[in-house]
Coordinates of C-alpha atoms in Angstrom, one line a residue:
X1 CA -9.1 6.6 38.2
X2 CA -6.0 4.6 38.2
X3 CA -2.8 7.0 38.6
X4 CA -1.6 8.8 34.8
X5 CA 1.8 9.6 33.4
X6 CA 3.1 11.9 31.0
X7 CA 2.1 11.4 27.3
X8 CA 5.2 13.1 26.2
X9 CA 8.7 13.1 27.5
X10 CA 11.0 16.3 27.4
X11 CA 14.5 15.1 25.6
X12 CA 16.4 17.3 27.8
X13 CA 16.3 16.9 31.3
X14 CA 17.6 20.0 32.3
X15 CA 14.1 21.3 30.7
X16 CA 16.5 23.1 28.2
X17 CA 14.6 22.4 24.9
X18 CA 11.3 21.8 23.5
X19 CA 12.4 18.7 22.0
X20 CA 10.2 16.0 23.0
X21 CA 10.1 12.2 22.4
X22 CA 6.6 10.8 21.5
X23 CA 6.3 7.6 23.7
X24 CA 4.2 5.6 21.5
X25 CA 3.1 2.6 21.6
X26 CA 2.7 0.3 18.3
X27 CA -1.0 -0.8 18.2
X28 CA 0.0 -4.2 16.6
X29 CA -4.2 -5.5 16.7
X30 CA -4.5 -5.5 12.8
X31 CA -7.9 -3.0 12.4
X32 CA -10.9 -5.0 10.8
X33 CA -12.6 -4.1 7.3
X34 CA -16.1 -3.1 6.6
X35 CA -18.3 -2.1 4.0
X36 CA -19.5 1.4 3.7
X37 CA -22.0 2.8 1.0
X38 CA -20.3 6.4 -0.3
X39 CA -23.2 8.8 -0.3
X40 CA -21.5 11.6 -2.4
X41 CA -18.9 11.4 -4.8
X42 CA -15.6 11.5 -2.6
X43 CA -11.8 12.2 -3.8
X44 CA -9.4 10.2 -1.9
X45 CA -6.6 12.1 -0.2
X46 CA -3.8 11.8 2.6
X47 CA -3.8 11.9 6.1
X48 CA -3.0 16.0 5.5
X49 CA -6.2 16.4 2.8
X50 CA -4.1 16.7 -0.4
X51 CA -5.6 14.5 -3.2
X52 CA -4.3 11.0 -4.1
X53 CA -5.3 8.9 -6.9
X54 CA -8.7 7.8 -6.5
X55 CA -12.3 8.7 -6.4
X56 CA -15.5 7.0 -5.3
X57 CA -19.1 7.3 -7.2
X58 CA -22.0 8.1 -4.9
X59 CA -23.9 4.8 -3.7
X60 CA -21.1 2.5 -4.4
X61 CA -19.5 0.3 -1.8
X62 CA -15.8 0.8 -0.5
X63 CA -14.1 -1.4 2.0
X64 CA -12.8 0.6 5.0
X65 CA -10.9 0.1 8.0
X66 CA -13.7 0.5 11.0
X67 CA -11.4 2.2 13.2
X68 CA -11.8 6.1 12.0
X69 CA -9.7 8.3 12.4
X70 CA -9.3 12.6 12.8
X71 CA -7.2 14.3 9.3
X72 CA -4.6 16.6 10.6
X73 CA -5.8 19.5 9.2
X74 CA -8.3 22.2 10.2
X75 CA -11.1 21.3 11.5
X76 CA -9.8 18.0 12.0
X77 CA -12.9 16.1 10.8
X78 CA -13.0 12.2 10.7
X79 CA -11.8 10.1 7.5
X80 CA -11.8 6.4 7.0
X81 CA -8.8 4.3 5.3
X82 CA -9.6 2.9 2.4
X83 CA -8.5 -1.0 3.4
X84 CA -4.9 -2.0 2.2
X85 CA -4.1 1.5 1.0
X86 CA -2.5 4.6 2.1
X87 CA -5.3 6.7 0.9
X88 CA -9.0 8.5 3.0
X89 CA -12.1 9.5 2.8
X90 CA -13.8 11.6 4.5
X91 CA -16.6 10.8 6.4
X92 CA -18.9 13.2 5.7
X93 CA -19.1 11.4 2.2
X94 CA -20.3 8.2 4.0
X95 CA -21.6 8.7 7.5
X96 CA -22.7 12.7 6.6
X97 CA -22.8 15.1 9.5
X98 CA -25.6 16.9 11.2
X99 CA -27.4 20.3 10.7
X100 CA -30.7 21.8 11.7
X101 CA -33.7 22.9 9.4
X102 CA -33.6 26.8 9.9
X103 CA -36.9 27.1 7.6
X104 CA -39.7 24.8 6.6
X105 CA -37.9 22.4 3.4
X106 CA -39.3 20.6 0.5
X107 CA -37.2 17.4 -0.5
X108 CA -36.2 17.9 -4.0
X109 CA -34.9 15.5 -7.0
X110 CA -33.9 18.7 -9.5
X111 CA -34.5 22.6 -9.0
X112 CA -37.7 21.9 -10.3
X113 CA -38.9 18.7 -9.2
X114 CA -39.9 17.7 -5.9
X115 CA -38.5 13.9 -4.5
X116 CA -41.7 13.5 -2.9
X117 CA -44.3 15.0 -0.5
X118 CA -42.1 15.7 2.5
X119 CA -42.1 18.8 4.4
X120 CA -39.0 18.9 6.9
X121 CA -40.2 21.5 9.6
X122 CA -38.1 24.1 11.1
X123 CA -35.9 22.7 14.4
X124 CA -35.9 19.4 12.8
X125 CA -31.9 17.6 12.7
X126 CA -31.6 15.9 9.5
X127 CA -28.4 14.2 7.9
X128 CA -26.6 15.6 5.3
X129 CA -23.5 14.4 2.8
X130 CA -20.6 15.9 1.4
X131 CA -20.6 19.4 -0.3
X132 CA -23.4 21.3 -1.1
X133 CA -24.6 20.9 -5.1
X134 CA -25.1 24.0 -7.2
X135 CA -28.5 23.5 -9.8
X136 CA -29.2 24.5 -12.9
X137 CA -31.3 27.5 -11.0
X138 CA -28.3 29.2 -9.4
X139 CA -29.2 27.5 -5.9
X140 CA -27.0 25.6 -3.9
X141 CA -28.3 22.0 -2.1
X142 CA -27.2 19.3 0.1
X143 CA -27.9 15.7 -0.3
X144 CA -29.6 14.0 2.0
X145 CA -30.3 10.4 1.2
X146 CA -30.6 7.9 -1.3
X147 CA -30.2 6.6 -3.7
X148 CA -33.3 8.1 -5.6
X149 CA -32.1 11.7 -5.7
X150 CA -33.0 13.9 -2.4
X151 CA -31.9 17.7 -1.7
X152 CA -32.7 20.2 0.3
X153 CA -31.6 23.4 -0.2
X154 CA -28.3 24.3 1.4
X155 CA -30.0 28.0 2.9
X156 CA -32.8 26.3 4.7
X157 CA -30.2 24.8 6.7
X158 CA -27.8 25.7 9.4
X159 CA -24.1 25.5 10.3
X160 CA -23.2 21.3 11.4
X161 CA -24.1 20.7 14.7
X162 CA -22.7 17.0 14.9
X163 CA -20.3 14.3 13.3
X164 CA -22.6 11.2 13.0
X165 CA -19.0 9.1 12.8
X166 CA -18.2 10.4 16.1
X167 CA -21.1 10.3 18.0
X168 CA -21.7 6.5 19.8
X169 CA -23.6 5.7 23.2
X170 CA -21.0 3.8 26.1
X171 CA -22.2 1.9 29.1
X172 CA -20.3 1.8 32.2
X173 CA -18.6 -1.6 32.9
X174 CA -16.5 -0.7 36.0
X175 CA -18.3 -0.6 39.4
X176 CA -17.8 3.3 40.6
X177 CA -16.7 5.0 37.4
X178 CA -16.0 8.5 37.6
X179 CA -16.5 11.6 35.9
X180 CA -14.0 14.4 35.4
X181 CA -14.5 17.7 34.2
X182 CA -11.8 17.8 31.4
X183 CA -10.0 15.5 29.2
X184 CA -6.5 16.8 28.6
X185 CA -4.4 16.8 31.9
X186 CA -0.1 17.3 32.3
X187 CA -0.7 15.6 36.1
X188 CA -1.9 13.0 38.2
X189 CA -4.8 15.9 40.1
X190 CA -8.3 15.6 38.7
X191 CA -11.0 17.5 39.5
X192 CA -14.0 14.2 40.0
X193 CA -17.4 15.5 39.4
X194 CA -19.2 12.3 40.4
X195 CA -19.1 8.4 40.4
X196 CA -21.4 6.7 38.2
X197 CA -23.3 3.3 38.5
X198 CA -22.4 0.0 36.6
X199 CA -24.9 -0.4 33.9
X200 CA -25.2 4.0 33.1
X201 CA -25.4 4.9 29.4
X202 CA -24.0 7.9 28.1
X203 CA -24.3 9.7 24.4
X204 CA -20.6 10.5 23.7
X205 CA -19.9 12.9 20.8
X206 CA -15.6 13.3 21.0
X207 CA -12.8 11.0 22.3
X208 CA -9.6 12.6 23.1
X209 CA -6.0 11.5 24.4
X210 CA -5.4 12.5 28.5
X211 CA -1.9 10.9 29.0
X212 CA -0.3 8.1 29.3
X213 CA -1.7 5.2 32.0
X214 CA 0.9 2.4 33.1
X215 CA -1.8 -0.1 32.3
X216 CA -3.0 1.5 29.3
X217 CA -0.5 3.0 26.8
X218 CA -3.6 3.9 24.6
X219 CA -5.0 6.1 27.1
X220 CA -8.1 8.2 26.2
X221 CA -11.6 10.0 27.0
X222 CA -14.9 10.7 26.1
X223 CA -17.2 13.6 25.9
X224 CA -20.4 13.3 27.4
X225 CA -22.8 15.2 24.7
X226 CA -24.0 18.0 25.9
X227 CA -21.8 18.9 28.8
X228 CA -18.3 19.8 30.2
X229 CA -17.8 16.4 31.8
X230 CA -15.5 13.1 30.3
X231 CA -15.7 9.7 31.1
X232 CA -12.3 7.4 30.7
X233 CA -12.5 4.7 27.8
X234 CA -11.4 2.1 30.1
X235 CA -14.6 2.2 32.8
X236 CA -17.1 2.2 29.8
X237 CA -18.0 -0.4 26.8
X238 CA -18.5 1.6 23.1
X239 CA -21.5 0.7 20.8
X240 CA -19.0 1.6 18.2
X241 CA -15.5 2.9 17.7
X242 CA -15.2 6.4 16.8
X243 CA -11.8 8.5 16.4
X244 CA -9.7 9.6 18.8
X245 CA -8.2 13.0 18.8
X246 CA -5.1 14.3 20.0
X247 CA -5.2 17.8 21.6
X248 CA -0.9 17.9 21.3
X249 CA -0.8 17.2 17.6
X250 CA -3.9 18.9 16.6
X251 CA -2.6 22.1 17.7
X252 CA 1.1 21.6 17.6
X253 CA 3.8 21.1 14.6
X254 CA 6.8 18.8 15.2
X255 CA 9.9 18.6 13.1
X256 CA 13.5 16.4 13.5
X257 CA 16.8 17.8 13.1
X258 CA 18.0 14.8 10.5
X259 CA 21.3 16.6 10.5
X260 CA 23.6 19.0 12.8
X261 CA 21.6 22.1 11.7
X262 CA 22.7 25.9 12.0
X263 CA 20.0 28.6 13.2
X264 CA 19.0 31.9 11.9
X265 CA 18.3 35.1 13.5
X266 CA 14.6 37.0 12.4
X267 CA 16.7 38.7 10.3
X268 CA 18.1 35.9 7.7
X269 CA 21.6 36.2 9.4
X270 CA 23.2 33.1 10.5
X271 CA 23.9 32.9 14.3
X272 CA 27.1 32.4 15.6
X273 CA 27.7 29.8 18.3
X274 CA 31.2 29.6 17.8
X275 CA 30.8 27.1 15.0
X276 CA 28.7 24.9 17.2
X277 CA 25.2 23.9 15.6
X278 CA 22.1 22.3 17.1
X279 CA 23.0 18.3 17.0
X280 CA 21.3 15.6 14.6
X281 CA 18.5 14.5 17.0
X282 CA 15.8 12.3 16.7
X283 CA 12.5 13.2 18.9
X284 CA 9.6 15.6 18.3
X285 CA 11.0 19.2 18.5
X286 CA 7.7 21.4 18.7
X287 CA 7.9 24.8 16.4
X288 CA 5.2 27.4 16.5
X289 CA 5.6 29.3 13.2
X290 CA 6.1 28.5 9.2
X291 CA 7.4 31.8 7.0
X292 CA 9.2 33.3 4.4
X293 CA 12.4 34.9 5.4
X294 CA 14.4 37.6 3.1
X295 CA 17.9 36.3 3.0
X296 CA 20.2 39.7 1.7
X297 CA 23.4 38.0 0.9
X298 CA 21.5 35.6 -1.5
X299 CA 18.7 38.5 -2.7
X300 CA 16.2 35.9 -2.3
X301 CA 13.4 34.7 0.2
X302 CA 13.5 31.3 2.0
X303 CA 10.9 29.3 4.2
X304 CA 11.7 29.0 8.0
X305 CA 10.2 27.5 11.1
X306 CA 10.5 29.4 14.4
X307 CA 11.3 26.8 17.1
X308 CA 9.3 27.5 20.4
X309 CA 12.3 26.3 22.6
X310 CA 15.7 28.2 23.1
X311 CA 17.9 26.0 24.2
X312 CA 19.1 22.6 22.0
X313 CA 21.8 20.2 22.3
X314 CA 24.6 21.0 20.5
X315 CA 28.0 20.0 18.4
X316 CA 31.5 19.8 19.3
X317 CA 33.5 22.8 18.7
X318 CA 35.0 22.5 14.8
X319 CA 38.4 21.9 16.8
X320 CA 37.1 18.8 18.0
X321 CA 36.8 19.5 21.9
X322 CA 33.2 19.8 23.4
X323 CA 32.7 23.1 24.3
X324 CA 29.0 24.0 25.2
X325 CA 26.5 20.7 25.6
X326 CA 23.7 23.4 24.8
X327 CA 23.4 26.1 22.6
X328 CA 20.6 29.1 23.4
X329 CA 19.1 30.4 20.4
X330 CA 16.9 32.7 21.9
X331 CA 13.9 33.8 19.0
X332 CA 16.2 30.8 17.1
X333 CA 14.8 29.6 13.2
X334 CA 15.6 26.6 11.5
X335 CA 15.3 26.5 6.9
X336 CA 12.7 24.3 6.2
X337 CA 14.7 22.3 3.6
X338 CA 17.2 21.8 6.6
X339 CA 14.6 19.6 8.8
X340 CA 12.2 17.3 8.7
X341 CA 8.3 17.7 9.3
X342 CA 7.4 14.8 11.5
X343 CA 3.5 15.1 12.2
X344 CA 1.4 17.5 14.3
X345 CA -0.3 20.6 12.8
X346 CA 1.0 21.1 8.8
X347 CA 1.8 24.8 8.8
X348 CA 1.6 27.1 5.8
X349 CA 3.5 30.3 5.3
X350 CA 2.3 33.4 7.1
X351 CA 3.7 35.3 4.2
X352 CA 4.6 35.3 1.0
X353 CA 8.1 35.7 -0.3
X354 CA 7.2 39.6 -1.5
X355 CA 6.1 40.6 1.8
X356 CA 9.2 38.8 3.6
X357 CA 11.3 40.9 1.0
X358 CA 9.3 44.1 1.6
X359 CA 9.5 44.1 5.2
X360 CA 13.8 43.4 5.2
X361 CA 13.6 46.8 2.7
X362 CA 11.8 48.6 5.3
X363 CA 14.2 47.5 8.0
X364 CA 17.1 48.1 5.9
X365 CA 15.8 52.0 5.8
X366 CA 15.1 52.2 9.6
X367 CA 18.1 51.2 10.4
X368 CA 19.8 54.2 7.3
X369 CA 18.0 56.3 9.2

């Protein structure tokens, strides 16, 4: 496999901060439109799954972009654009996902009316859309065609076993192709499992970023369904596109420092660098935590990330002269009104304000004691 770079650059060279510089690459191919059919009614929302103006009618037509993509939120399922507007779907709305029939199912139009004479055995994989339905009978069902009305209830059937918008079958184009036994790699050593013939087909149910290639800025991988092994994108021709995950910004939160920015201690005390704060930088800078901390000298509770480096660039003295080029913040946290989220993993609060202002009260008394 041709020789890999870093995805990600460190800002500081010295390996000082975790302030790093996503090196990416416009994708200036405009994506195509297509039609979908929405097979359960579906709210639009962001790229982060809040709502947005907009909803779509089960069995009506919406034009998408075909390229899907993954949300950036938990579990990180795939959405389409809607076409010309900043707005999603989810797939499981249009494409539906896959579960298996853990006890023999009637298909049913109402709670008391079979669709027809269908008996889906136990074992079978069927195709299901959107959330489940609750019936006049108490019972909860999932939809699973159209558009004559079709349900099954939701307790004859088990947890989803597979996307159906990002599963796909690749043949090898490149003479020699090789397998790897993961996707995600910081270096150029790979473990190769095997080399695979031109003309191989693979099912391929996930496709996720390695790093960056020098030929291919867009570099990524797929899963081979049902095993450990990946195949690169570039040695392999796709029935269809499917979205592309990545593993740094699905488990990872990056922020900017818009402005020079002071840090706080766990405590809600300001630290003291000698007036020196961390500079106005652009770049991802990677923090690991979102909560409330109880601030005593204002009696109230304020929201603060914890940044996972401990060392940052810093400002001049307030005399003017240089002092420091780095600051060391240690267990170092930033307000969140005082940066900016960038993208990665959107965190919410590990507390609430209450328990950020209990827990200073009990610290205030240890320390009495």
């Amino acid at each position: 496999m041709t020789k890999k770079l870093f995805r990600y650059l460190a800002v500081a060279i010295l390996g000082i901060s975790a302030s790093l510089v996503l090196n990416q690459q416009t994708n200036t191919v405009e994506a195509k439109s297509i039609i979908k059919t929405v097979m359960h009614d579906a709210q639009a929302c962001d790229l982060y799954g809040d709502k947005v103006k907009g909803k779509y009618a089960a069995y009506t037509q919406v034009k998408v972009d075909d390229d899907p993509i993954s949300f950036r939120f938990k579990p990180f399922a795939p959405g389409y654009k809607i076409s010309g507007k900043n707005k999603y779907i989810k797939a499981s709305n249009i494409d539906g996902v896959k579960r298996k029939v853990k006890h023999n199912s009637f298909v049913y139009a109402t709670s008391s009316r079979r669709a027809d004479s269908r008996l889906l055995k136990k074992g079978k994989t069927i195709t299901t859309y959107g959330n489940s339905f609750k019936f006049k009978n108490g019972l909860r069902y999932y939809r699973i065609g159209g558009p004559k009305k079709q349900y099954v209830k939701a307790a004859n059937l088990g947890k989803i076993i597979g996307s159906n918008t990002e599963e796909t079958t690749v043949t090898v184009k490149t003479k020699g192709a090789d397998i790897t036994d993961y996707a995600y790699i910081d270096s150029d050593d790979e473990d190769i499992v095997k080399r695979v013939k031109k003309g191989t087909k693979f099912k391929v149910d996930y496709a996720q970023y390695s790093s960056m290639d020098i030929d291919d800025p867009d570099g990524y991988e797929y899963h081979i369904k049902g095993t450990d092994f990946w195949i690169w994108h570039r040695d392999v021709k796709a029935d269809k596109k499917i979205p592309i995950h990545d593993y740094k910004f699905e488990h990872f939160t990056y922020i900017m420092f818009y402005k020079d920015t002071d840090v706080y201690n766990a405590d809600g005390t300001k630290q003291d660098h000698h007036g020196q704060k961390i500079i106005k930088q652009g770049g991802f800078i990677k923090v690991n935590k979102l909560l409330y901390i109880w601030i005593k000298s204002k009696n109230k509770a304020e929201l603060f990330y914890h940044l996972a480096g401990h060392q940052f660039y810093a400002t001049d003295l307030p005399d003017g002269s240089s002092g420091s080029d780095v600051i060391n913040v240690g267990q170092g946290y930033v307000k969140k009104k005082d940066v900016k989220f960038i993208d990665g993993l959107k965190l919410s609060p590990s507390n609430t304000p209450e328990e950020a202002r209990q827990a200073a009260k009990q610290d205030t008394n240890k320390k009495a004691e």
